[in-house]
mmCIF file of C-alpha atoms in Angstrom:
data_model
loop_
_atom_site.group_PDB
_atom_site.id
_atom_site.type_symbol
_atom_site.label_atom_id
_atom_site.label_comp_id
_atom_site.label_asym_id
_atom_site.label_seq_id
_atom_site.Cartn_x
_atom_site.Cartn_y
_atom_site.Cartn_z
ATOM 1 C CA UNK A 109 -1.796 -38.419 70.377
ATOM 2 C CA UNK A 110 -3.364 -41.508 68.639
ATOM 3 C CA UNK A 111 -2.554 -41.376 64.322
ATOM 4 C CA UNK A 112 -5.509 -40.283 62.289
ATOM 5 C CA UNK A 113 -6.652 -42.871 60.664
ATOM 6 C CA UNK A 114 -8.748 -42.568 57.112
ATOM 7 C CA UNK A 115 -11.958 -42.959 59.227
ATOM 8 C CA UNK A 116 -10.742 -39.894 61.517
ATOM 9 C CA UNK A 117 -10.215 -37.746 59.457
ATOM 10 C CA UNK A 118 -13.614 -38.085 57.410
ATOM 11 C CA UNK A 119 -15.081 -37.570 61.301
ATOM 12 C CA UNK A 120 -12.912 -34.335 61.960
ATOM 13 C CA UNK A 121 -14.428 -33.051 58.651
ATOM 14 C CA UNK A 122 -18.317 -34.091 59.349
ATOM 15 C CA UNK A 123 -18.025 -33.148 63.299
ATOM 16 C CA UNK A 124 -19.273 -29.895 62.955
ATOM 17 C CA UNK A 125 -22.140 -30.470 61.046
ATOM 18 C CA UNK A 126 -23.277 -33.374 62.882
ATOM 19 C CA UNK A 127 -22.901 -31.916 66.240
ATOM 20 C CA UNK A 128 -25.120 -28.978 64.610
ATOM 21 C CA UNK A 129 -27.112 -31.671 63.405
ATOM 22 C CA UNK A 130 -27.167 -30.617 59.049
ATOM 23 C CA UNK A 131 -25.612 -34.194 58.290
ATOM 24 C CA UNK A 132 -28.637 -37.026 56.399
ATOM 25 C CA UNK A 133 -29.574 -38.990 58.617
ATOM 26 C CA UNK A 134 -27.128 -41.994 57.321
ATOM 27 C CA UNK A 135 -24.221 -39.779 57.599
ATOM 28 C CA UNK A 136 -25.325 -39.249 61.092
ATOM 29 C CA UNK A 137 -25.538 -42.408 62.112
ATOM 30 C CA UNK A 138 -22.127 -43.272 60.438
ATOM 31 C CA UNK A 139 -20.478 -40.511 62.742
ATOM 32 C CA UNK A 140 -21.935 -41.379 66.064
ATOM 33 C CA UNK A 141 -21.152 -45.277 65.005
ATOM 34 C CA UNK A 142 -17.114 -44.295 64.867
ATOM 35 C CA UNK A 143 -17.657 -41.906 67.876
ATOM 36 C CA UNK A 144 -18.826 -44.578 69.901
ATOM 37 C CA UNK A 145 -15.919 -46.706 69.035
ATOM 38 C CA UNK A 146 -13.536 -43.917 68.887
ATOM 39 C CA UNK A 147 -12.498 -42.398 71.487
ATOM 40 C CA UNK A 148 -9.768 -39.724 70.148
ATOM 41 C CA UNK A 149 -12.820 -38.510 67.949
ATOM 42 C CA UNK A 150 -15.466 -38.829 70.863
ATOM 43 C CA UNK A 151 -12.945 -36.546 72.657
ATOM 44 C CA UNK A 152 -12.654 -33.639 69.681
ATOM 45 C CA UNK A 153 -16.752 -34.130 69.720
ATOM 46 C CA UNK A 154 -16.924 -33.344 73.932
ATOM 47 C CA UNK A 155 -14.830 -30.485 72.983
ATOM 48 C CA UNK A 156 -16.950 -28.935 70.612
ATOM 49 C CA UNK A 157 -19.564 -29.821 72.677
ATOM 50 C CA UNK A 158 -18.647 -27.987 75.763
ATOM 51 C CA UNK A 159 -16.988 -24.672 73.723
ATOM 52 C CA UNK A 160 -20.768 -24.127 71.458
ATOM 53 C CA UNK A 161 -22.267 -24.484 75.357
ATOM 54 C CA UNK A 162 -20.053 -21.531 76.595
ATOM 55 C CA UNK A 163 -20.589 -19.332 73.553
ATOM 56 C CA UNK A 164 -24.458 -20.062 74.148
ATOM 57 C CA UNK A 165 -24.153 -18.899 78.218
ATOM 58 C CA UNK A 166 -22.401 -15.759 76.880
ATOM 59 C CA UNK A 167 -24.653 -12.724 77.976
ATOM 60 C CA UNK A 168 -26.004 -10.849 74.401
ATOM 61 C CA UNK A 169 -24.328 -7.449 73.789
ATOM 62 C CA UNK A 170 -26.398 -4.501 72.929
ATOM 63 C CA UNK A 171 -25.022 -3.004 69.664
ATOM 64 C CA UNK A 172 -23.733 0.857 69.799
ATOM 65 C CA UNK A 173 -25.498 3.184 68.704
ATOM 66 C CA UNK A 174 -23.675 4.759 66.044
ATOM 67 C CA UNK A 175 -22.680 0.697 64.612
ATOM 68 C CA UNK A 176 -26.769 0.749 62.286
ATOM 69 C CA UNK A 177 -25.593 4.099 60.881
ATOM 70 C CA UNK A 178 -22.131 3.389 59.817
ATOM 71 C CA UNK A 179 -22.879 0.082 58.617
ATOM 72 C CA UNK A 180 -26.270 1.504 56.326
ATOM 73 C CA UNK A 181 -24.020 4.425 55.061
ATOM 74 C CA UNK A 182 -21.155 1.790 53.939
ATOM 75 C CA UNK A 183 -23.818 -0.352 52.706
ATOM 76 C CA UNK A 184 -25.168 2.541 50.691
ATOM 77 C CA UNK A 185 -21.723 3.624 49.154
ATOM 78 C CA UNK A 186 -21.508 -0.323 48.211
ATOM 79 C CA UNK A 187 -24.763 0.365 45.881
ATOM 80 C CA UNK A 188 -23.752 3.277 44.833
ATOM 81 C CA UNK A 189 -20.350 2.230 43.509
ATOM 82 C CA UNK A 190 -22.018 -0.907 41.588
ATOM 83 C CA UNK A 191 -24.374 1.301 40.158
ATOM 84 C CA UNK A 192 -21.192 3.342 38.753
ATOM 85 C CA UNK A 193 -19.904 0.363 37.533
ATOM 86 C CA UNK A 194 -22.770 -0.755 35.969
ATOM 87 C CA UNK A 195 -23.362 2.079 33.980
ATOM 88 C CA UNK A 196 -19.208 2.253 33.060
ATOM 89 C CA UNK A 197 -19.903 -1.044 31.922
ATOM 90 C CA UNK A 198 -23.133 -0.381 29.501
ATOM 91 C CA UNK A 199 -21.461 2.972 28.262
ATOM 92 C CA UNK A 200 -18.512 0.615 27.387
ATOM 93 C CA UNK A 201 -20.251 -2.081 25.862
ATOM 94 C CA UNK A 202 -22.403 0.303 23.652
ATOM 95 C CA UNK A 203 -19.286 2.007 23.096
ATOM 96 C CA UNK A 204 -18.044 -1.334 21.605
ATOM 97 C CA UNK A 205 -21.158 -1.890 19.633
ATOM 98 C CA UNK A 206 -20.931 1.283 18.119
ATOM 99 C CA UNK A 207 -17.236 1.125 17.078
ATOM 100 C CA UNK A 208 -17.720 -2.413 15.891
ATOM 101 C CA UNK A 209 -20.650 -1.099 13.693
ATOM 102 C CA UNK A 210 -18.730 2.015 12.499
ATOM 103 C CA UNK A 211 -16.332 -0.889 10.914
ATOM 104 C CA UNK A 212 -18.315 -2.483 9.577
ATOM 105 C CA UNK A 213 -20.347 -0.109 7.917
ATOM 106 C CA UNK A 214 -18.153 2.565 7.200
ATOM 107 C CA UNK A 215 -14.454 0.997 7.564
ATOM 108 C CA UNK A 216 -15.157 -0.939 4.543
ATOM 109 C CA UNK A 217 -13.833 0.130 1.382
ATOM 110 C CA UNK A 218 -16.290 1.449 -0.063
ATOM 111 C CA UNK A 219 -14.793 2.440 -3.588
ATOM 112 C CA UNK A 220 -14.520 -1.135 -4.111
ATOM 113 C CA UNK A 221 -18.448 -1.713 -5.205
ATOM 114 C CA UNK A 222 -19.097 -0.725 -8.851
ATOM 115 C CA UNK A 223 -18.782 2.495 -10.161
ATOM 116 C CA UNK A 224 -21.016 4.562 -12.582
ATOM 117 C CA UNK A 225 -21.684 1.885 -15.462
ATOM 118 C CA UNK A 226 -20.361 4.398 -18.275
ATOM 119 C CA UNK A 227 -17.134 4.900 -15.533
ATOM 120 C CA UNK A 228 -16.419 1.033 -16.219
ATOM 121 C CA UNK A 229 -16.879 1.031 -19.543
ATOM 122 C CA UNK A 230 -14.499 3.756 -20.301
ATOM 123 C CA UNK A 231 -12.075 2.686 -17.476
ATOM 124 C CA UNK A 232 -9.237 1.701 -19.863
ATOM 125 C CA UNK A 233 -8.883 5.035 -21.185
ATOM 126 C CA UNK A 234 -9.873 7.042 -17.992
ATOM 127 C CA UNK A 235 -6.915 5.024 -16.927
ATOM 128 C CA UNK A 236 -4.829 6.266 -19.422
ATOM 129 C CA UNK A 237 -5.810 9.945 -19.004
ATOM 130 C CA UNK A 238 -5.243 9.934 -15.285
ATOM 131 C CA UNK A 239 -1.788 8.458 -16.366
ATOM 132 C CA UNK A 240 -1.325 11.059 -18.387
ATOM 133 C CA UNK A 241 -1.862 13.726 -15.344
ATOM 134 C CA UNK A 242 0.074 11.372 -12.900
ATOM 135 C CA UNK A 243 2.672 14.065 -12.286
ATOM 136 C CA UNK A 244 0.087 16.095 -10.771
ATOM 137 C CA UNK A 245 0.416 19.439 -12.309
ATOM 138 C CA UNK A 246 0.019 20.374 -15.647
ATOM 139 C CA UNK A 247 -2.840 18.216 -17.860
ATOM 140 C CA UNK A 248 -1.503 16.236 -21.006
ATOM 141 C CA UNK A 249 -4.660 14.648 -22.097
ATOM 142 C CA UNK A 250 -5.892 17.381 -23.996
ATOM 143 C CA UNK A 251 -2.532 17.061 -26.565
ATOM 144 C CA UNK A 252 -2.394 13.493 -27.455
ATOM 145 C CA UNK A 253 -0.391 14.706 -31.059
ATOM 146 C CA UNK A 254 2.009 15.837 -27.964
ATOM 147 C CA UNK A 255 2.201 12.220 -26.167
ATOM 148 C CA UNK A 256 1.880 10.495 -29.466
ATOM 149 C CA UNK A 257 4.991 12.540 -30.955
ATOM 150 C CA UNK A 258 7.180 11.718 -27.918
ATOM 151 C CA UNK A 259 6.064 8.236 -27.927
ATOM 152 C CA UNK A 260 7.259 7.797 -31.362
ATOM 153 C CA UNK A 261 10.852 9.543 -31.188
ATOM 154 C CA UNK A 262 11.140 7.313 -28.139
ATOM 155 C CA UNK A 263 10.842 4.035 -30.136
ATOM 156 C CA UNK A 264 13.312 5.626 -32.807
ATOM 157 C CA UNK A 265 16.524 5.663 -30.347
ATOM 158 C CA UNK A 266 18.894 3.064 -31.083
ATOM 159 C CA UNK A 267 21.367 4.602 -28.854
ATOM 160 C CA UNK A 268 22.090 3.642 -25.961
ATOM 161 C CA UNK B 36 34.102 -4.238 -7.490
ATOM 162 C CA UNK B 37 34.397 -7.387 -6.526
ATOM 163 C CA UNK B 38 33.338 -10.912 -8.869
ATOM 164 C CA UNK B 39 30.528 -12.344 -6.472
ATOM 165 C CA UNK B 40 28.901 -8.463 -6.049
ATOM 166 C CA UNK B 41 29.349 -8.054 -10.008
ATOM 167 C CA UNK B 42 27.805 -11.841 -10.717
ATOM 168 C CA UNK B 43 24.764 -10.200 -8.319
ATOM 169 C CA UNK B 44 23.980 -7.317 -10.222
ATOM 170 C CA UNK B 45 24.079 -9.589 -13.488
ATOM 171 C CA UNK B 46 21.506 -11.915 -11.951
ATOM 172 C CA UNK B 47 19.073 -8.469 -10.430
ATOM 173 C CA UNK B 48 19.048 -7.186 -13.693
ATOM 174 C CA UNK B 49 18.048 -10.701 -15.386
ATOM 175 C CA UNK B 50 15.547 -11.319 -13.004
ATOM 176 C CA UNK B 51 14.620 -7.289 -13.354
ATOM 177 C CA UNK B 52 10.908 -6.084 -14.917
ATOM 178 C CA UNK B 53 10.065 -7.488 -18.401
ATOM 179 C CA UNK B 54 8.090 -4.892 -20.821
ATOM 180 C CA UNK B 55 3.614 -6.076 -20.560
ATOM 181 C CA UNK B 56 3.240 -8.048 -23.358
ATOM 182 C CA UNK B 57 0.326 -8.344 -24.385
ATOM 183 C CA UNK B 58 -2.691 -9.149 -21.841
ATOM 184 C CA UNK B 59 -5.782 -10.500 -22.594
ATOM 185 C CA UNK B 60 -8.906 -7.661 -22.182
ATOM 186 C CA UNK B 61 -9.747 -7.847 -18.432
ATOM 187 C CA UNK B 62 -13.446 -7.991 -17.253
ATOM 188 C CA UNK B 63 -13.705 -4.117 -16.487
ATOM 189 C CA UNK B 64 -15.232 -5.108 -12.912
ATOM 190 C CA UNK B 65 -12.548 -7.445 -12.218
ATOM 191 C CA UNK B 66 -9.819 -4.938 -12.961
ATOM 192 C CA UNK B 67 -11.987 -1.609 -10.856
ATOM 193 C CA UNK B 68 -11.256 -4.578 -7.996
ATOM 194 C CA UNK B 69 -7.984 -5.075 -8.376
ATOM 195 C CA UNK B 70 -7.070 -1.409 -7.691
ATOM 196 C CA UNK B 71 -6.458 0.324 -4.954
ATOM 197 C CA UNK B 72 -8.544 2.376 -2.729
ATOM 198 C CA UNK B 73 -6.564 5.503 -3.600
ATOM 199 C CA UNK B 74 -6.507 4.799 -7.678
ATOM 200 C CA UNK B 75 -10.396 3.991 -7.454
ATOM 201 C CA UNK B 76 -10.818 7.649 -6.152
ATOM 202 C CA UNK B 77 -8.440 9.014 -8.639
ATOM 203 C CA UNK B 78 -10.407 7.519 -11.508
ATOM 204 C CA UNK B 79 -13.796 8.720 -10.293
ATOM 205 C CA UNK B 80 -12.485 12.359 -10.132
ATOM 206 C CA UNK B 81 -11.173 11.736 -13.063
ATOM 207 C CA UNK B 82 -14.322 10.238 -14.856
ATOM 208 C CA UNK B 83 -16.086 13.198 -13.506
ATOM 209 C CA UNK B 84 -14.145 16.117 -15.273
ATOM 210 C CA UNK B 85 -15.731 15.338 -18.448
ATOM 211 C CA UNK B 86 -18.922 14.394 -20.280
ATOM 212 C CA UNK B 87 -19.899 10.460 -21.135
ATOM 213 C CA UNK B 88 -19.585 12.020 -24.835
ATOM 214 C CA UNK B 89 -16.152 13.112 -24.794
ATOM 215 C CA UNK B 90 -14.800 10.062 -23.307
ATOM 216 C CA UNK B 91 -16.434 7.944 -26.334
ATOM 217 C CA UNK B 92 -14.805 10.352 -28.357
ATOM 218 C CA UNK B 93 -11.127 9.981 -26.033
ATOM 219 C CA UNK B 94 -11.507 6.635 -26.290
ATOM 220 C CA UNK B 95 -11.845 6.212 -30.635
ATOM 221 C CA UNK B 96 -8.929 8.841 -30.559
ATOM 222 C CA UNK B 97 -6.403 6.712 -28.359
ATOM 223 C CA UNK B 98 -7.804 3.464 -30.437
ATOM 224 C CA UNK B 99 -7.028 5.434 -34.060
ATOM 225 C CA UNK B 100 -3.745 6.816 -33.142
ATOM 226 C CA UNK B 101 -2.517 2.618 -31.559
ATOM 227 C CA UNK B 102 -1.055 4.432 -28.193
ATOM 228 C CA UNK B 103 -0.401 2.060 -25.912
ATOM 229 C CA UNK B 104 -1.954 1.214 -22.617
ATOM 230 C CA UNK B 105 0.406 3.379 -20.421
ATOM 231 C CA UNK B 106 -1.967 2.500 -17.968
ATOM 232 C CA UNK B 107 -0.555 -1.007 -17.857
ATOM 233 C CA UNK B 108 3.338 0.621 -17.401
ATOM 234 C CA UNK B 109 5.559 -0.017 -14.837
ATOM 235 C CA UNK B 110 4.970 3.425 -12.854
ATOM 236 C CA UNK B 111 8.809 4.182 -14.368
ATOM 237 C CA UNK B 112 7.765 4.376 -17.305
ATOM 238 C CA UNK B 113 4.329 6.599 -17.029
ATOM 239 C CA UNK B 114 6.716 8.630 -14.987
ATOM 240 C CA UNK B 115 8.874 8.512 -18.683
ATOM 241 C CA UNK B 116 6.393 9.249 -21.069
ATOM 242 C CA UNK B 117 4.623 12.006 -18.786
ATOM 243 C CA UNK B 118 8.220 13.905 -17.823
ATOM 244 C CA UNK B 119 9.382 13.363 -21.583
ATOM 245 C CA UNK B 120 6.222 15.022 -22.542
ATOM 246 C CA UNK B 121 6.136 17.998 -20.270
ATOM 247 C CA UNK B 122 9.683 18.558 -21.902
ATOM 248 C CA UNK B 123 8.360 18.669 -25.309
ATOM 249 C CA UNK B 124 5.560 20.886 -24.127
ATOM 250 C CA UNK B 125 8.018 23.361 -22.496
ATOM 251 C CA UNK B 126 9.947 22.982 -25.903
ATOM 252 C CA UNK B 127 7.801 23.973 -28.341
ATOM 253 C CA UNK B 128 6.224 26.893 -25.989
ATOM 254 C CA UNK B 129 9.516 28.342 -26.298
ATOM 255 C CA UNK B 130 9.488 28.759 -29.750
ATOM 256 C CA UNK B 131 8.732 31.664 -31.523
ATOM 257 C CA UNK B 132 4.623 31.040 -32.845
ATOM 258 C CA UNK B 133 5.518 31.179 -36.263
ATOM 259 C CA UNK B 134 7.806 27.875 -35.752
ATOM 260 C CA UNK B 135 4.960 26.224 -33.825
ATOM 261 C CA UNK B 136 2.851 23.887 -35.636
ATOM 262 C CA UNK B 137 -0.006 25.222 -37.131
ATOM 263 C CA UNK B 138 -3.684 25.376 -35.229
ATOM 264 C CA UNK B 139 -4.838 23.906 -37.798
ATOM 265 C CA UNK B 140 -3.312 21.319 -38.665
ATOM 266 C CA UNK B 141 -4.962 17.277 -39.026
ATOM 267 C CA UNK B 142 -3.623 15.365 -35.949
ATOM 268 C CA UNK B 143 -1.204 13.206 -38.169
ATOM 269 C CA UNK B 144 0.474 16.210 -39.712
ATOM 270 C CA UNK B 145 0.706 17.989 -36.803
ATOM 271 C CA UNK B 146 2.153 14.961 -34.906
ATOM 272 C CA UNK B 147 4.570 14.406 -38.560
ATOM 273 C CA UNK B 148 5.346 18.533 -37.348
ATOM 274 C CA UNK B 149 5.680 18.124 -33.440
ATOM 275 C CA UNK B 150 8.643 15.402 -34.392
ATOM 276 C CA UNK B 151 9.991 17.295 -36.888
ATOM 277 C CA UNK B 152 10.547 20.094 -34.136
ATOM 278 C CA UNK B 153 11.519 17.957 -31.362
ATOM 279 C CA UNK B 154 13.149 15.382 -33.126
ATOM 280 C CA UNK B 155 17.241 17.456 -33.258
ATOM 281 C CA UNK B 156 16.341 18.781 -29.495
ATOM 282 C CA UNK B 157 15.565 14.884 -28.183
ATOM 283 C CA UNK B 158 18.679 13.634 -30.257
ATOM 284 C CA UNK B 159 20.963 16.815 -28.932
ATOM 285 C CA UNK B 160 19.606 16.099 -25.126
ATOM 286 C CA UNK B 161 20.368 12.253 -25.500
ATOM 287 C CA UNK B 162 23.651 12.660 -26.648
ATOM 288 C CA UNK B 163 24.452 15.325 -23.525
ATOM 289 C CA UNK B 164 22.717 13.063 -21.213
ATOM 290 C CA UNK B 165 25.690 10.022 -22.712
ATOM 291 C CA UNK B 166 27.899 12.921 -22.723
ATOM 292 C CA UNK B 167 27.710 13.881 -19.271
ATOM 293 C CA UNK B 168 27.096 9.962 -17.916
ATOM 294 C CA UNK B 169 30.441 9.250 -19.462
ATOM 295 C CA UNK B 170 32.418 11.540 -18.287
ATOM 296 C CA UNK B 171 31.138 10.813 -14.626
ATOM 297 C CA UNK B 172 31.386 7.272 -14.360
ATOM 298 C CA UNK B 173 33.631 4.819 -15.314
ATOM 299 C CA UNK B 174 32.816 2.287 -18.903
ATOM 300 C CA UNK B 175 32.905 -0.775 -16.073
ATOM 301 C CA UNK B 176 30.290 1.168 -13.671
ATOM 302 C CA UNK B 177 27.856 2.791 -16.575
ATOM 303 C CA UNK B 178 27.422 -1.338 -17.652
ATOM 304 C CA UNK B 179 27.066 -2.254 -14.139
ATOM 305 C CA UNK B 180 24.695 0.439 -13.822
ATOM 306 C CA UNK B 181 22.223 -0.790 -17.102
ATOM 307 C CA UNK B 182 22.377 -4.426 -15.431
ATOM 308 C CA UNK B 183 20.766 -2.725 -12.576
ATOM 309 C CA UNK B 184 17.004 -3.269 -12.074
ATOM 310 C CA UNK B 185 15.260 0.166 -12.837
ATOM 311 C CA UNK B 186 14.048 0.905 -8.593
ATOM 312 C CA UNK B 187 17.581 -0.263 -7.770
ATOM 313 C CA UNK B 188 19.436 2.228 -10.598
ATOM 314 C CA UNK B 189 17.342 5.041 -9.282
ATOM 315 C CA UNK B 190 18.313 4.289 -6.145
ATOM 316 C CA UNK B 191 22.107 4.209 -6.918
ATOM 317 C CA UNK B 192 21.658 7.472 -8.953
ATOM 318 C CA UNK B 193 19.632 9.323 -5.877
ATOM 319 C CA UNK B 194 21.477 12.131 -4.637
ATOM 320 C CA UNK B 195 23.671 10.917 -1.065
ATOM 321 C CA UNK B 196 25.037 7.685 -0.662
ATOM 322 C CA UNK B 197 21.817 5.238 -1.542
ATOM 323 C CA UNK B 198 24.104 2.437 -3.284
ATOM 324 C CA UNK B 199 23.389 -1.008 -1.491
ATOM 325 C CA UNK B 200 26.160 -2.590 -3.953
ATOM 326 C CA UNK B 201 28.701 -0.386 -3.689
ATOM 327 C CA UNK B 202 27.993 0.054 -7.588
ATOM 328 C CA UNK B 203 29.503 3.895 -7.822
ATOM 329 C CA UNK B 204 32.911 4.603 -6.652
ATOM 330 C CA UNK B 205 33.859 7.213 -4.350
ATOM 331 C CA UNK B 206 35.792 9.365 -6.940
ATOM 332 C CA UNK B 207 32.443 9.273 -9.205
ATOM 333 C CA UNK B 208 29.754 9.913 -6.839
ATOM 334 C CA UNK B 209 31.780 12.826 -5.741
ATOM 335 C CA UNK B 210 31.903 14.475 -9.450
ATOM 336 C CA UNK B 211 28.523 12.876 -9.601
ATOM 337 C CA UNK B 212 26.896 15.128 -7.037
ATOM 338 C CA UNK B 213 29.338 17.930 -8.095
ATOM 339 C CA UNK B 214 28.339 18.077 -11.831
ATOM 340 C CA UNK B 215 24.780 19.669 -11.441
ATOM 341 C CA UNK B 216 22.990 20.195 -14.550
ATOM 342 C CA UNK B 217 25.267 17.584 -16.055
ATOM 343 C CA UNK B 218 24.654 15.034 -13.167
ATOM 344 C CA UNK B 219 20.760 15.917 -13.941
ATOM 345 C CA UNK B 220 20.992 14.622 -17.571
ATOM 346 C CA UNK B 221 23.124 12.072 -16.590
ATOM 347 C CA UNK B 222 20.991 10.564 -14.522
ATOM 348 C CA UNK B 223 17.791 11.161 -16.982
ATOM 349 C CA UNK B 224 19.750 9.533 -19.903
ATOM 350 C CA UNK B 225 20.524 6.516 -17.492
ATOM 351 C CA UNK B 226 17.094 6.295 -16.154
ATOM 352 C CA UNK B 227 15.044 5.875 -19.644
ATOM 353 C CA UNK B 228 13.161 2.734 -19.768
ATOM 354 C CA UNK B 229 15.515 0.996 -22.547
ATOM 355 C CA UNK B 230 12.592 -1.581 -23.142
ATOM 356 C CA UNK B 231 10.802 1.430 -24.848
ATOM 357 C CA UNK B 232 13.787 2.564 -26.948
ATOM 358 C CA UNK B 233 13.842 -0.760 -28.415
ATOM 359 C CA UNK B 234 11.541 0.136 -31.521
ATOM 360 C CA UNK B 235 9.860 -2.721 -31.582
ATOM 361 C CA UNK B 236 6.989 -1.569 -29.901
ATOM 362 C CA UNK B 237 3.998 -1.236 -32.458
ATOM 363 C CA UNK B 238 0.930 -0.279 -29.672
ATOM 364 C CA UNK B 239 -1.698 -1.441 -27.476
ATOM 365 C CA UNK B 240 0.710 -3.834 -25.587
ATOM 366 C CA UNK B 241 2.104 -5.809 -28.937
ATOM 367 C CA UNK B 242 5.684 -6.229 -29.944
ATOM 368 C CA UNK B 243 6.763 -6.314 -33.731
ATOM 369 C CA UNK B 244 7.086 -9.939 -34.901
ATOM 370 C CA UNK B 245 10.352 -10.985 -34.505
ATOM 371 C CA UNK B 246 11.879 -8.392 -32.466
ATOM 372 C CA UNK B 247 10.071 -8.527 -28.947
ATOM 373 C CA UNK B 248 10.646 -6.518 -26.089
ATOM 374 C CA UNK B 249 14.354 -5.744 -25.314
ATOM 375 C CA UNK B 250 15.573 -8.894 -22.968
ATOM 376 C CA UNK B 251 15.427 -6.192 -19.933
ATOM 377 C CA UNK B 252 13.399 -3.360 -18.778
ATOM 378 C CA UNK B 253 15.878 -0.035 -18.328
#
């Protein structure tokens, strides 16, 4: 069998659609130029030639009966199935949105905009009374002479 | 215990937490940011259990007596002051009324009163807090133990074997966590922040001239 050259295969690729006759008109031209100079190509061309001409004397075959119905009832469980899919989709994207917005909105700390106006400017001793209750059961604030008399017999211990 | 684990414990407890000096009044809104979510809530419930009026009035009293910002305390010592307080409360509710301070009484004598009572019972529980820490561990391990940053002491003084350095012996941790009550004021006596002992403290975050806070937090 003669090599392909460059020029061959470019033909082998554009046979097809020029025997079918879709190539411009230049492109034609250039095809049936190397075909008539050709002839491994003019060959391949015959070939295709001659098998389209027996699949055109082929005798038509009436479909079966039952082929319309199967293929309509497939063709409906196709929609239906990309309907599904669809709506799985937009319940997940507004799924998405929502969560996203439930972040953003309510995710956020919150307790970190500005209190009460008298809460900040007491805040150093509200501080120090919830210090004061840190243990969590019994409330000290109310006896500061308490606090203040430990505080001070603290500070006198040398020992140590 | 070997040198380069002793030379360690030397350095933890240099580098360990220093008493707050004094700080310089932060913009209220600037410090409600810098807390957390959890301590924001706290402070609004805690707003909320009294009237605007009373906490003007909580606020002069804390500014006329010179208490200091506990708020600003390492969370040892709030943990301190509030523990040491529920003490003296349980202390002087055991006394018979007529040896309680009177109702009546001006805040300053009744604080001059509240001392007076506790002041034999704090000296009597500090020396049987040394007492019992003495006879558990050895001289060597009690000064190891003081070098020790105050979250790493607690940790060697936790009940079960919590010691990352070793610190304890065997032998002691054994009579340690056989003693009981003893091992209890053991390990309160050894867990007092030693920065606040130091008398030099004179209120809202300042340190007597001169003196300072003591080189290490306890």
């Amino acid at each position: 069998m003669m090599e392909r050259t460059g020029l061959c295969a470019e033909c082998a690729e554009l046979l097809v659609p020029y025997i079918d006759g879709e190539l411009p008109p230049e492109e034609a031209a250039a095809v049936a130029a190397h075909l008539a100079v050709c002839p491994a190509c003019s060959r391949a061309a015959d070939e295709h030639r001659r098998a389209w001409a027996l699949l055109a004397d082929l005798p038509g075959a009436p479909a079966v009966d039952s082929l319309w119905p199967r293929v309509a009832a497939r063709s409906r469980r196709i929609a239906a199935r990309a309907r599904v899919l669809r709506r799985v989709a937009a319940a997940a994207a507004a799924l998405a949105a929502a969560f996203t917005l439930f972040y953003f909105v309510s995710g956020r700390d919150n307790s970190a905009a500005l209190p009460d106006p008298d809460l900040l400017v007491h805040l150093p001793v509200v501080e120090q009374y919830a210090s004061l209750d840190e243990a969590g059961g019994e409330w000290l604030g109310e006896d500061l002479d308490l606090v203040q008399a430990v505080f001070e017999l603290t500070q006198e211990i040398e020992d140590f | 215990m070997p040198m380069p684990t002793a030379i360690l414990i030397l350095a933890l407890g240099a580098a360990g937490e220093t008493p707050p000096r004094e700080h310089p009044r932060e913009q209220p809104e600037k410090r409600w940011r810098a807390l957390s979510q959890e301590q924001r809530s706290r402070l609004k419930h805690v707003y909320r259990l009294a009237p605007r009026a009373e906490w003007e009035r909580r606020a002069r009293e804390w500014e006329r007596r010179g208490l200091p910002p506990i708020e600003r305390f390492p969370a040892h010592w709030r943990r301190y002051i509030v523990a040491d307080s529920l003490w003296a409360r349980r202390q002087i509710e055991a006394l018979p009324p007529e040896r309680r301070p009177a109702p009546d009484l001006a805040p300053e004598a009744r604080v001059a009163r509240l001392k007076e009572i506790l002041r034999p019972l704090f000296r009597e529980r500090l020396a049987r807090g040394r007492r019992a820490a003495e006879k558990i561990f050895t001289p060597f391990e009690l000064t190891m133990l003081r070098q020790l940053p105050p979250g790493e002491r607690e940790k060697a003084l936790r009940p079960g074997d919590h010691d990352p350095f070793g610190l304890v012996s065997p032998a002691s941790r054994r009579k340690f966590e056989a003693a009981g009550d003893e091992a209890r004021a053991a390990r309160e006596y050894l867990l007092m922040p030693a920065a606040l002992r130091s008398g030099g403290f004179v209120g809202r975050g300042q340190w007597r001239q001169g003196r300072g806070p003591a080189p290490r937090d306890g």
